[in-house]
């Protein structure tokens, strides 16, 4: 009878341990991945008079997986549009507090919580070789899952600013949903699960040996 009980316990214990450790993680991953993919595709909302197609985004975003955001913008045309809006605006209603003439020379940067952004500081514009288009790019690494947003900021040179103190304006807000990444998650945290399983298996094996010794002594 004791042998049969040990056999049953040796079969049931690993199954229960696997269920406790992995089933909740798998269910949580599947729920988040499905919900995020279906309901939260990356979305760009422009806050200055430019088309959203100037911002390039990936189709899906996963935790710990770096992706690239590129911005290709005709800064001369954008400056002209902003200046036209400012001229027609009443005092105090100018877009984002821009009150004077905007020049085509601009810097760009990205800010956002729960992300590692490279480069983190505002960048000078680089001409892409396509007419008057300027180009910027960033490598973004999501550090958490869930719904977040990134802001693309332009550092404007105006008639009222200096090269050291530029006016910051929001060009666009990127809304996105970061999905679970099981491969990266396992690389980051899987070792702790392996250690826990080994400790639990060692404890179970030691307890089994103690029972066998007691049984042998009683016999």
mmCIF file with all atom_site columns, C-alpha atoms in Angstrom:
data_model
loop_
_atom_site.group_PDB
_atom_site.id
_atom_site.type_symbol
_atom_site.label_atom_id
_atom_site.label_alt_id
_atom_site.label_comp_id
_atom_site.label_asym_id
_atom_site.label_entity_id
_atom_site.label_seq_id
_atom_site.pdbx_PDB_ins_code
_atom_site.Cartn_x
_atom_site.Cartn_y
_atom_site.Cartn_z
_atom_site.occupancy
_atom_site.B_iso_or_equiv
_atom_site.pdbx_formal_charge
_atom_site.auth_seq_id
_atom_site.auth_comp_id
_atom_site.auth_asym_id
_atom_site.auth_atom_id
_atom_site.pdbx_PDB_model_num
ATOM 1   C CA . UNK A 1 1   ? 0.000  0.000  0.000   1.00 0.00 ? 1   UNK A CA 1
ATOM 2   C CA . UNK A 1 2   ? 2.789  2.421  0.854   1.00 0.00 ? 2   UNK A CA 1
ATOM 3   C CA . UNK A 1 3   ? 4.440  1.740  -2.522  1.00 0.00 ? 3   UNK A CA 1
ATOM 4   C CA . UNK A 1 4   ? 1.213  2.483  -4.386  1.00 0.00 ? 4   UNK A CA 1
ATOM 5   C CA . UNK A 1 5   ? 0.727  5.726  -2.471  1.00 0.00 ? 5   UNK A CA 1
ATOM 6   C CA . UNK A 1 6   ? 4.284  6.819  -3.320  1.00 0.00 ? 6   UNK A CA 1
ATOM 7   C CA . UNK A 1 7   ? 3.712  6.077  -7.009  1.00 0.00 ? 7   UNK A CA 1
ATOM 8   C CA . UNK A 1 8   ? 0.468  8.041  -7.065  1.00 0.00 ? 8   UNK A CA 1
ATOM 9   C CA . UNK A 1 9   ? 2.062  10.980 -5.256  1.00 0.00 ? 9   UNK A CA 1
ATOM 10  C CA . UNK A 1 10  ? 5.026  10.980 -7.641  1.00 0.00 ? 10  UNK A CA 1
ATOM 11  C CA . UNK A 1 11  ? 2.621  11.275 -10.581 1.00 0.00 ? 11  UNK A CA 1
ATOM 12  C CA . UNK A 1 12  ? 0.186  13.780 -9.105  1.00 0.00 ? 12  UNK A CA 1
ATOM 13  C CA . UNK A 1 13  ? 2.742  16.151 -7.532  1.00 0.00 ? 13  UNK A CA 1
ATOM 14  C CA . UNK A 1 14  ? 4.551  17.169 -10.778 1.00 0.00 ? 14  UNK A CA 1
ATOM 15  C CA . UNK A 1 15  ? 1.206  17.648 -12.538 1.00 0.00 ? 15  UNK A CA 1
ATOM 16  C CA . UNK A 1 16  ? -0.094 19.907 -9.767  1.00 0.00 ? 16  UNK A CA 1
ATOM 17  C CA . UNK A 1 17  ? 3.172  21.849 -9.714  1.00 0.00 ? 17  UNK A CA 1
ATOM 18  C CA . UNK A 1 18  ? 3.055  22.404 -13.488 1.00 0.00 ? 18  UNK A CA 1
ATOM 19  C CA . UNK A 1 19  ? -0.569 23.538 -13.269 1.00 0.00 ? 19  UNK A CA 1
ATOM 20  C CA . UNK A 1 20  ? 0.156  26.009 -10.462 1.00 0.00 ? 20  UNK A CA 1
ATOM 21  C CA . UNK A 1 21  ? 3.176  27.487 -12.252 1.00 0.00 ? 21  UNK A CA 1
ATOM 22  C CA . UNK A 1 22  ? 2.307  27.534 -15.927 1.00 0.00 ? 22  UNK A CA 1
ATOM 23  C CA . UNK A 1 23  ? -1.455 27.407 -16.457 1.00 0.00 ? 23  UNK A CA 1
ATOM 24  C CA . UNK A 1 24  ? -2.135 30.924 -15.035 1.00 0.00 ? 24  UNK A CA 1
ATOM 25  C CA . UNK A 1 25  ? 0.725  32.379 -17.092 1.00 0.00 ? 25  UNK A CA 1
ATOM 26  C CA . UNK A 1 26  ? -0.476 30.741 -20.327 1.00 0.00 ? 26  UNK A CA 1
ATOM 27  C CA . UNK A 1 27  ? -4.072 31.847 -19.785 1.00 0.00 ? 27  UNK A CA 1
ATOM 28  C CA . UNK A 1 28  ? -3.007 35.397 -18.978 1.00 0.00 ? 28  UNK A CA 1
ATOM 29  C CA . UNK A 1 29  ? -0.743 35.543 -22.045 1.00 0.00 ? 29  UNK A CA 1
ATOM 30  C CA . UNK A 1 30  ? -3.442 34.283 -24.410 1.00 0.00 ? 30  UNK A CA 1
ATOM 31  C CA . UNK A 1 31  ? -6.026 36.717 -23.037 1.00 0.00 ? 31  UNK A CA 1
ATOM 32  C CA . UNK A 1 32  ? -3.735 39.725 -23.319 1.00 0.00 ? 32  UNK A CA 1
ATOM 33  C CA . UNK A 1 33  ? -2.424 38.772 -26.747 1.00 0.00 ? 33  UNK A CA 1
ATOM 34  C CA . UNK A 1 34  ? -5.913 38.273 -28.201 1.00 0.00 ? 34  UNK A CA 1
ATOM 35  C CA . UNK A 1 35  ? -7.379 41.391 -26.604 1.00 0.00 ? 35  UNK A CA 1
ATOM 36  C CA . UNK A 1 36  ? -4.455 43.602 -27.571 1.00 0.00 ? 36  UNK A CA 1
ATOM 37  C CA . UNK A 1 37  ? -4.230 42.401 -31.182 1.00 0.00 ? 37  UNK A CA 1
ATOM 38  C CA . UNK A 1 38  ? -7.945 42.765 -31.866 1.00 0.00 ? 38  UNK A CA 1
ATOM 39  C CA . UNK A 1 39  ? -8.737 45.984 -30.041 1.00 0.00 ? 39  UNK A CA 1
ATOM 40  C CA . UNK A 1 40  ? -5.555 48.046 -29.737 1.00 0.00 ? 40  UNK A CA 1
ATOM 41  C CA . UNK A 1 41  ? -3.691 48.356 -33.046 1.00 0.00 ? 41  UNK A CA 1
ATOM 42  C CA . UNK A 1 42  ? -1.074 51.140 -33.116 1.00 0.00 ? 42  UNK A CA 1
ATOM 43  C CA . UNK A 1 43  ? -2.742 54.458 -33.837 1.00 0.00 ? 43  UNK A CA 1
ATOM 44  C CA . UNK A 1 44  ? -1.197 57.840 -34.698 1.00 0.00 ? 44  UNK A CA 1
ATOM 45  C CA . UNK A 1 45  ? -3.050 61.023 -33.757 1.00 0.00 ? 45  UNK A CA 1
ATOM 46  C CA . UNK A 1 46  ? -1.603 64.198 -35.295 1.00 0.00 ? 46  UNK A CA 1
ATOM 47  C CA . UNK A 1 47  ? -1.579 67.418 -33.256 1.00 0.00 ? 47  UNK A CA 1
ATOM 48  C CA . UNK A 1 48  ? -0.023 69.656 -35.918 1.00 0.00 ? 48  UNK A CA 1
ATOM 49  C CA . UNK A 1 49  ? -1.130 70.050 -39.569 1.00 0.00 ? 49  UNK A CA 1
ATOM 50  C CA . UNK A 1 50  ? 0.687  67.011 -40.992 1.00 0.00 ? 50  UNK A CA 1
ATOM 51  C CA . UNK A 1 51  ? -0.525 63.692 -42.372 1.00 0.00 ? 51  UNK A CA 1
ATOM 52  C CA . UNK A 1 52  ? -0.252 60.650 -40.094 1.00 0.00 ? 52  UNK A CA 1
ATOM 53  C CA . UNK A 1 53  ? 1.546  58.742 -42.875 1.00 0.00 ? 53  UNK A CA 1
ATOM 54  C CA . UNK A 1 54  ? 4.748  60.642 -42.019 1.00 0.00 ? 54  UNK A CA 1
ATOM 55  C CA . UNK A 1 55  ? 5.102  58.286 -39.017 1.00 0.00 ? 55  UNK A CA 1
ATOM 56  C CA . UNK A 1 56  ? 6.002  54.642 -39.711 1.00 0.00 ? 56  UNK A CA 1
ATOM 57  C CA . UNK A 1 57  ? 4.963  52.016 -37.136 1.00 0.00 ? 57  UNK A CA 1
ATOM 58  C CA . UNK A 1 58  ? 5.090  48.206 -36.926 1.00 0.00 ? 58  UNK A CA 1
ATOM 59  C CA . UNK A 1 59  ? 1.861  46.210 -37.147 1.00 0.00 ? 59  UNK A CA 1
ATOM 60  C CA . UNK A 1 60  ? 2.257  44.663 -33.712 1.00 0.00 ? 60  UNK A CA 1
ATOM 61  C CA . UNK A 1 61  ? 4.321  45.456 -30.640 1.00 0.00 ? 61  UNK A CA 1
ATOM 62  C CA . UNK A 1 62  ? 5.607  42.951 -28.088 1.00 0.00 ? 62  UNK A CA 1
ATOM 63  C CA . UNK A 1 63  ? 7.239  43.397 -24.705 1.00 0.00 ? 63  UNK A CA 1
ATOM 64  C CA . UNK A 1 64  ? 11.071 43.477 -24.700 1.00 0.00 ? 64  UNK A CA 1
ATOM 65  C CA . UNK A 1 65  ? 11.151 43.320 -28.534 1.00 0.00 ? 65  UNK A CA 1
ATOM 66  C CA . UNK A 1 66  ? 12.776 46.461 -30.032 1.00 0.00 ? 66  UNK A CA 1
ATOM 67  C CA . UNK A 1 67  ? 11.055 48.148 -32.955 1.00 0.00 ? 67  UNK A CA 1
ATOM 68  C CA . UNK A 1 68  ? 11.773 51.206 -35.076 1.00 0.00 ? 68  UNK A CA 1
ATOM 69  C CA . UNK A 1 69  ? 9.736  54.379 -35.448 1.00 0.00 ? 69  UNK A CA 1
ATOM 70  C CA . UNK A 1 70  ? 10.635 56.623 -38.364 1.00 0.00 ? 70  UNK A CA 1
ATOM 71  C CA . UNK A 1 71  ? 9.495  60.157 -39.100 1.00 0.00 ? 71  UNK A CA 1
ATOM 72  C CA . UNK A 1 72  ? 9.769  61.618 -42.611 1.00 0.00 ? 72  UNK A CA 1
ATOM 73  C CA . UNK A 1 73  ? 8.582  65.185 -42.745 1.00 0.00 ? 73  UNK A CA 1
ATOM 74  C CA . UNK A 1 74  ? 8.788  68.154 -45.078 1.00 0.00 ? 74  UNK A CA 1
ATOM 75  C CA . UNK A 1 75  ? 9.600  70.729 -42.422 1.00 0.00 ? 75  UNK A CA 1
ATOM 76  C CA . UNK A 1 76  ? 9.356  73.637 -44.856 1.00 0.00 ? 76  UNK A CA 1
ATOM 77  C CA . UNK A 1 77  ? 5.748  72.820 -45.760 1.00 0.00 ? 77  UNK A CA 1
ATOM 78  C CA . UNK A 1 78  ? 4.861  72.157 -42.139 1.00 0.00 ? 78  UNK A CA 1
ATOM 79  C CA . UNK A 1 79  ? 6.320  75.511 -41.080 1.00 0.00 ? 79  UNK A CA 1
ATOM 80  C CA . UNK A 1 80  ? 4.271  77.256 -43.783 1.00 0.00 ? 80  UNK A CA 1
ATOM 81  C CA . UNK A 1 81  ? 1.056  75.564 -42.615 1.00 0.00 ? 81  UNK A CA 1
ATOM 82  C CA . UNK A 1 82  ? 1.701  76.469 -38.991 1.00 0.00 ? 82  UNK A CA 1
ATOM 83  C CA . UNK A 1 83  ? 2.465  80.073 -39.941 1.00 0.00 ? 83  UNK A CA 1
ATOM 84  C CA . UNK A 1 84  ? -0.763 80.322 -41.950 1.00 0.00 ? 84  UNK A CA 1
ATOM 85  C CA . UNK A 1 85  ? -2.780 79.013 -38.978 1.00 0.00 ? 85  UNK A CA 1
ATOM 86  C CA . UNK A 1 86  ? -1.041 81.371 -36.546 1.00 0.00 ? 86  UNK A CA 1
ATOM 87  C CA . UNK A 1 87  ? -1.760 84.407 -38.784 1.00 0.00 ? 87  UNK A CA 1
ATOM 88  C CA . UNK A 1 88  ? -5.477 83.548 -38.874 1.00 0.00 ? 88  UNK A CA 1
ATOM 89  C CA . UNK A 1 89  ? -5.718 82.783 -35.147 1.00 0.00 ? 89  UNK A CA 1
ATOM 90  C CA . UNK A 1 90  ? -6.959 85.264 -32.571 1.00 0.00 ? 90  UNK A CA 1
ATOM 91  C CA . UNK A 1 91  ? -4.572 86.181 -29.720 1.00 0.00 ? 91  UNK A CA 1
ATOM 92  C CA . UNK A 1 92  ? -4.530 83.371 -27.169 1.00 0.00 ? 92  UNK A CA 1
ATOM 93  C CA . UNK A 1 93  ? -5.890 80.731 -29.579 1.00 0.00 ? 93  UNK A CA 1
ATOM 94  C CA . UNK A 1 94  ? -2.681 79.919 -31.430 1.00 0.00 ? 94  UNK A CA 1
ATOM 95  C CA . UNK A 1 95  ? -1.889 76.183 -31.754 1.00 0.00 ? 95  UNK A CA 1
ATOM 96  C CA . UNK A 1 96  ? 0.164  75.049 -28.734 1.00 0.00 ? 96  UNK A CA 1
ATOM 97  C CA . UNK A 1 97  ? 1.080  78.639 -27.886 1.00 0.00 ? 97  UNK A CA 1
ATOM 98  C CA . UNK A 1 98  ? 2.988  79.333 -31.107 1.00 0.00 ? 98  UNK A CA 1
ATOM 99  C CA . UNK A 1 99  ? 2.706  83.083 -31.607 1.00 0.00 ? 99  UNK A CA 1
ATOM 100 C CA . UNK A 1 100 ? 5.448  83.966 -34.084 1.00 0.00 ? 100 UNK A CA 1
ATOM 101 C CA . UNK A 1 101 ? 6.909  82.768 -37.367 1.00 0.00 ? 101 UNK A CA 1
ATOM 102 C CA . UNK A 1 102 ? 8.175  79.172 -37.409 1.00 0.00 ? 102 UNK A CA 1
ATOM 103 C CA . UNK A 1 103 ? 11.326 78.323 -39.379 1.00 0.00 ? 103 UNK A CA 1
ATOM 104 C CA . UNK A 1 104 ? 11.943 75.003 -41.199 1.00 0.00 ? 104 UNK A CA 1
ATOM 105 C CA . UNK A 1 105 ? 14.907 74.100 -38.983 1.00 0.00 ? 105 UNK A CA 1
ATOM 106 C CA . UNK A 1 106 ? 13.557 71.608 -36.417 1.00 0.00 ? 106 UNK A CA 1
ATOM 107 C CA . UNK A 1 107 ? 14.634 68.916 -34.020 1.00 0.00 ? 107 UNK A CA 1
ATOM 108 C CA . UNK A 1 108 ? 12.543 65.888 -33.093 1.00 0.00 ? 108 UNK A CA 1
ATOM 109 C CA . UNK A 1 109 ? 12.324 63.551 -30.116 1.00 0.00 ? 109 UNK A CA 1
ATOM 110 C CA . UNK A 1 110 ? 10.133 60.830 -28.622 1.00 0.00 ? 110 UNK A CA 1
ATOM 111 C CA . UNK A 1 111 ? 9.011  60.562 -24.987 1.00 0.00 ? 111 UNK A CA 1
ATOM 112 C CA . UNK A 1 112 ? 6.936  57.930 -23.218 1.00 0.00 ? 112 UNK A CA 1
ATOM 113 C CA . UNK A 1 113 ? 6.670  55.905 -20.035 1.00 0.00 ? 113 UNK A CA 1
ATOM 114 C CA . UNK A 1 114 ? 7.461  52.168 -19.896 1.00 0.00 ? 114 UNK A CA 1
ATOM 115 C CA . UNK A 1 115 ? 9.783  52.383 -22.911 1.00 0.00 ? 115 UNK A CA 1
ATOM 116 C CA . UNK A 1 116 ? 13.519 52.461 -23.526 1.00 0.00 ? 116 UNK A CA 1
ATOM 117 C CA . UNK A 1 117 ? 14.140 55.010 -26.296 1.00 0.00 ? 117 UNK A CA 1
ATOM 118 C CA . UNK A 1 118 ? 17.330 55.217 -28.336 1.00 0.00 ? 118 UNK A CA 1
ATOM 119 C CA . UNK A 1 119 ? 18.436 57.921 -28.809 1.00 0.00 ? 119 UNK A CA 1
ATOM 120 C CA . UNK A 1 120 ? 16.710 59.540 -25.802 1.00 0.00 ? 120 UNK A CA 1
ATOM 121 C CA . UNK A 1 121 ? 17.629 63.143 -26.604 1.00 0.00 ? 121 UNK A CA 1
ATOM 122 C CA . UNK A 1 122 ? 16.157 65.369 -29.379 1.00 0.00 ? 122 UNK A CA 1
ATOM 123 C CA . UNK A 1 123 ? 17.807 64.802 -32.761 1.00 0.00 ? 123 UNK A CA 1
ATOM 124 C CA . UNK A 1 124 ? 18.844 67.192 -35.495 1.00 0.00 ? 124 UNK A CA 1
ATOM 125 C CA . UNK A 1 125 ? 17.040 66.720 -38.803 1.00 0.00 ? 125 UNK A CA 1
ATOM 126 C CA . UNK A 1 126 ? 18.717 64.678 -41.516 1.00 0.00 ? 126 UNK A CA 1
ATOM 127 C CA . UNK A 1 127 ? 17.697 65.037 -45.139 1.00 0.00 ? 127 UNK A CA 1
ATOM 128 C CA . UNK A 1 128 ? 16.453 61.753 -46.572 1.00 0.00 ? 128 UNK A CA 1
ATOM 129 C CA . UNK A 1 129 ? 17.438 62.440 -50.176 1.00 0.00 ? 129 UNK A CA 1
ATOM 130 C CA . UNK A 1 130 ? 13.782 62.625 -51.251 1.00 0.00 ? 130 UNK A CA 1
ATOM 131 C CA . UNK A 1 131 ? 13.414 66.293 -52.130 1.00 0.00 ? 131 UNK A CA 1
ATOM 132 C CA . UNK A 1 132 ? 13.027 68.415 -49.014 1.00 0.00 ? 132 UNK A CA 1
ATOM 133 C CA . UNK A 1 133 ? 12.029 65.531 -46.745 1.00 0.00 ? 133 UNK A CA 1
ATOM 134 C CA . UNK A 1 134 ? 13.790 65.293 -43.390 1.00 0.00 ? 134 UNK A CA 1
ATOM 135 C CA . UNK A 1 135 ? 14.139 61.969 -41.598 1.00 0.00 ? 135 UNK A CA 1
ATOM 136 C CA . UNK A 1 136 ? 14.427 60.841 -37.980 1.00 0.00 ? 136 UNK A CA 1
ATOM 137 C CA . UNK A 1 137 ? 14.436 57.340 -36.516 1.00 0.00 ? 137 UNK A CA 1
ATOM 138 C CA . UNK A 1 138 ? 14.342 55.785 -33.045 1.00 0.00 ? 138 UNK A CA 1
ATOM 139 C CA . UNK A 1 139 ? 14.671 52.286 -31.636 1.00 0.00 ? 139 UNK A CA 1
ATOM 140 C CA . UNK A 1 140 ? 11.955 51.672 -29.037 1.00 0.00 ? 140 UNK A CA 1
ATOM 141 C CA . UNK A 1 141 ? 11.956 48.787 -26.554 1.00 0.00 ? 141 UNK A CA 1
ATOM 142 C CA . UNK A 1 142 ? 8.725  48.216 -24.566 1.00 0.00 ? 142 UNK A CA 1
ATOM 143 C CA . UNK A 1 143 ? 9.437  47.278 -20.957 1.00 0.00 ? 143 UNK A CA 1
ATOM 144 C CA . UNK A 1 144 ? 5.849  46.589 -19.832 1.00 0.00 ? 144 UNK A CA 1
ATOM 145 C CA . UNK A 1 145 ? 2.677  45.144 -21.289 1.00 0.00 ? 145 UNK A CA 1
ATOM 146 C CA . UNK A 1 146 ? -0.565 47.067 -21.594 1.00 0.00 ? 146 UNK A CA 1
ATOM 147 C CA . UNK A 1 147 ? -1.865 50.202 -23.229 1.00 0.00 ? 147 UNK A CA 1
ATOM 148 C CA . UNK A 1 148 ? 0.526  53.169 -23.433 1.00 0.00 ? 148 UNK A CA 1
ATOM 149 C CA . UNK A 1 149 ? 1.287  56.149 -25.613 1.00 0.00 ? 149 UNK A CA 1
ATOM 150 C CA . UNK A 1 150 ? 4.364  57.795 -27.084 1.00 0.00 ? 150 UNK A CA 1
ATOM 151 C CA . UNK A 1 151 ? 4.623  61.460 -27.996 1.00 0.00 ? 151 UNK A CA 1
ATOM 152 C CA . UNK A 1 152 ? 6.643  62.778 -30.918 1.00 0.00 ? 152 UNK A CA 1
ATOM 153 C CA . UNK A 1 153 ? 7.823  66.271 -30.090 1.00 0.00 ? 153 UNK A CA 1
ATOM 154 C CA . UNK A 1 154 ? 9.205  68.931 -32.404 1.00 0.00 ? 154 UNK A CA 1
ATOM 155 C CA . UNK A 1 155 ? 11.664 71.517 -31.146 1.00 0.00 ? 155 UNK A CA 1
ATOM 156 C CA . UNK A 1 156 ? 10.827 74.613 -33.185 1.00 0.00 ? 156 UNK A CA 1
ATOM 157 C CA . UNK A 1 157 ? 12.977 77.581 -34.049 1.00 0.00 ? 157 UNK A CA 1
ATOM 158 C CA . UNK A 1 158 ? 10.734 80.658 -34.150 1.00 0.00 ? 158 UNK A CA 1
ATOM 159 C CA . UNK A 1 159 ? 11.207 84.398 -34.389 1.00 0.00 ? 159 UNK A CA 1
ATOM 160 C CA . UNK A 1 160 ? 10.869 84.573 -30.587 1.00 0.00 ? 160 UNK A CA 1
ATOM 161 C CA . UNK A 1 161 ? 13.222 81.733 -29.635 1.00 0.00 ? 161 UNK A CA 1
ATOM 162 C CA . UNK A 1 162 ? 16.968 81.168 -29.604 1.00 0.00 ? 162 UNK A CA 1
ATOM 163 C CA . UNK A 1 163 ? 19.055 78.144 -30.620 1.00 0.00 ? 163 UNK A CA 1
ATOM 164 C CA . UNK A 1 164 ? 19.512 77.293 -26.941 1.00 0.00 ? 164 UNK A CA 1
ATOM 165 C CA . UNK A 1 165 ? 15.830 77.634 -25.973 1.00 0.00 ? 165 UNK A CA 1
ATOM 166 C CA . UNK A 1 166 ? 13.569 76.165 -28.642 1.00 0.00 ? 166 UNK A CA 1
ATOM 167 C CA . UNK A 1 167 ? 9.790  75.921 -28.445 1.00 0.00 ? 167 UNK A CA 1
ATOM 168 C CA . UNK A 1 168 ? 8.521  72.392 -27.864 1.00 0.00 ? 168 UNK A CA 1
ATOM 169 C CA . UNK A 1 169 ? 5.344  71.331 -29.681 1.00 0.00 ? 169 UNK A CA 1
ATOM 170 C CA . UNK A 1 170 ? 3.602  67.942 -29.881 1.00 0.00 ? 170 UNK A CA 1
ATOM 171 C CA . UNK A 1 171 ? 3.568  66.661 -33.446 1.00 0.00 ? 171 UNK A CA 1
ATOM 172 C CA . UNK A 1 172 ? 1.770  63.374 -32.797 1.00 0.00 ? 172 UNK A CA 1
ATOM 173 C CA . UNK A 1 173 ? 0.592  60.969 -30.113 1.00 0.00 ? 173 UNK A CA 1
ATOM 174 C CA . UNK A 1 174 ? 1.042  57.263 -30.780 1.00 0.00 ? 174 UNK A CA 1
ATOM 175 C CA . UNK A 1 175 ? -1.394 55.005 -28.946 1.00 0.00 ? 175 UNK A CA 1
ATOM 176 C CA . UNK A 1 176 ? -0.344 51.376 -28.798 1.00 0.00 ? 176 UNK A CA 1
ATOM 177 C CA . UNK A 1 177 ? -0.900 48.123 -26.974 1.00 0.00 ? 177 UNK A CA 1
ATOM 178 C CA . UNK A 1 178 ? 2.153  46.117 -25.900 1.00 0.00 ? 178 UNK A CA 1
ATOM 179 C CA . UNK A 1 179 ? 1.497  42.390 -26.112 1.00 0.00 ? 179 UNK A CA 1
ATOM 180 C CA . UNK A 1 180 ? 2.976  39.633 -23.979 1.00 0.00 ? 180 UNK A CA 1
ATOM 181 C CA . UNK A 1 181 ? 6.228  38.151 -25.298 1.00 0.00 ? 181 UNK A CA 1
ATOM 182 C CA . UNK A 1 182 ? 6.595  34.627 -23.878 1.00 0.00 ? 182 UNK A CA 1
ATOM 183 C CA . UNK A 1 183 ? 10.043 33.994 -25.394 1.00 0.00 ? 183 UNK A CA 1
ATOM 184 C CA . UNK A 1 184 ? 11.589 37.127 -23.891 1.00 0.00 ? 184 UNK A CA 1
ATOM 185 C CA . UNK A 1 185 ? 9.643  36.570 -20.678 1.00 0.00 ? 185 UNK A CA 1
ATOM 186 C CA . UNK A 1 186 ? 11.083 33.090 -20.306 1.00 0.00 ? 186 UNK A CA 1
ATOM 187 C CA . UNK A 1 187 ? 14.604 34.366 -20.984 1.00 0.00 ? 187 UNK A CA 1
ATOM 188 C CA . UNK A 1 188 ? 14.133 37.002 -18.293 1.00 0.00 ? 188 UNK A CA 1
ATOM 189 C CA . UNK A 1 189 ? 12.175 35.132 -15.620 1.00 0.00 ? 189 UNK A CA 1
ATOM 190 C CA . UNK A 1 190 ? 12.221 31.469 -16.663 1.00 0.00 ? 190 UNK A CA 1
ATOM 191 C CA . UNK A 1 191 ? 15.372 30.760 -14.683 1.00 0.00 ? 191 UNK A CA 1
ATOM 192 C CA . UNK A 1 192 ? 13.503 31.499 -11.452 1.00 0.00 ? 192 UNK A CA 1
ATOM 193 C CA . UNK A 1 193 ? 10.789 29.006 -12.374 1.00 0.00 ? 193 UNK A CA 1
ATOM 194 C CA . UNK A 1 194 ? 13.451 26.393 -13.147 1.00 0.00 ? 194 UNK A CA 1
ATOM 195 C CA . UNK A 1 195 ? 15.149 27.025 -9.799  1.00 0.00 ? 195 UNK A CA 1
ATOM 196 C CA . UNK A 1 196 ? 11.809 26.765 -7.977  1.00 0.00 ? 196 UNK A CA 1
ATOM 197 C CA . UNK A 1 197 ? 10.965 23.492 -9.736  1.00 0.00 ? 197 UNK A CA 1
ATOM 198 C CA . UNK A 1 198 ? 14.391 22.048 -8.911  1.00 0.00 ? 198 UNK A CA 1
ATOM 199 C CA . UNK A 1 199 ? 14.033 23.044 -5.253  1.00 0.00 ? 199 UNK A CA 1
ATOM 200 C CA . UNK A 1 200 ? 10.534 21.583 -5.096  1.00 0.00 ? 200 UNK A CA 1
ATOM 201 C CA . UNK A 1 201 ? 11.707 18.387 -6.788  1.00 0.00 ? 201 UNK A CA 1
ATOM 202 C CA . UNK A 1 202 ? 14.642 18.132 -4.364  1.00 0.00 ? 202 UNK A CA 1
ATOM 203 C CA . UNK A 1 203 ? 12.341 18.630 -1.392  1.00 0.00 ? 203 UNK A CA 1
ATOM 204 C CA . UNK A 1 204 ? 9.953  15.974 -2.703  1.00 0.00 ? 204 UNK A CA 1
ATOM 205 C CA . UNK A 1 205 ? 12.789 13.493 -3.382  1.00 0.00 ? 205 UNK A CA 1
ATOM 206 C CA . UNK A 1 206 ? 14.294 14.037 0.060   1.00 0.00 ? 206 UNK A CA 1
ATOM 207 C CA . UNK A 1 207 ? 10.897 13.559 1.714   1.00 0.00 ? 207 UNK A CA 1
ATOM 208 C CA . UNK A 1 208 ? 10.364 10.367 -0.300  1.00 0.00 ? 208 UNK A CA 1
ATOM 209 C CA . UNK A 1 209 ? 13.755 9.002  0.816   1.00 0.00 ? 209 UNK A CA 1
ATOM 210 C CA . UNK A 1 210 ? 12.928 9.779  4.454   1.00 0.00 ? 210 UNK A CA 1
ATOM 211 C CA . UNK A 1 211 ? 9.633  7.895  4.138   1.00 0.00 ? 211 UNK A CA 1
ATOM 212 C CA . UNK A 1 212 ? 11.375 4.916  2.573   1.00 0.00 ? 212 UNK A CA 1
ATOM 213 C CA . UNK A 1 213 ? 13.947 4.852  5.391   1.00 0.00 ? 213 UNK A CA 1
ATOM 214 C CA . UNK A 1 214 ? 11.220 4.989  8.021   1.00 0.00 ? 214 UNK A CA 1
ATOM 215 C CA . UNK A 1 215 ? 9.329  2.205  6.281   1.00 0.00 ? 215 UNK A CA 1
ATOM 216 C CA . UNK A 1 216 ? 12.484 0.074  6.075   1.00 0.00 ? 216 UNK A CA 1
ATOM 217 C CA . UNK A 1 217 ? 13.187 0.588  9.779   1.00 0.00 ? 217 UNK A CA 1
ATOM 218 C CA . UNK A 1 218 ? 9.619  -0.341 10.736  1.00 0.00 ? 218 UNK A CA 1
ATOM 219 C CA . UNK A 1 219 ? 9.906  -3.540 8.755   1.00 0.00 ? 219 UNK A CA 1
#
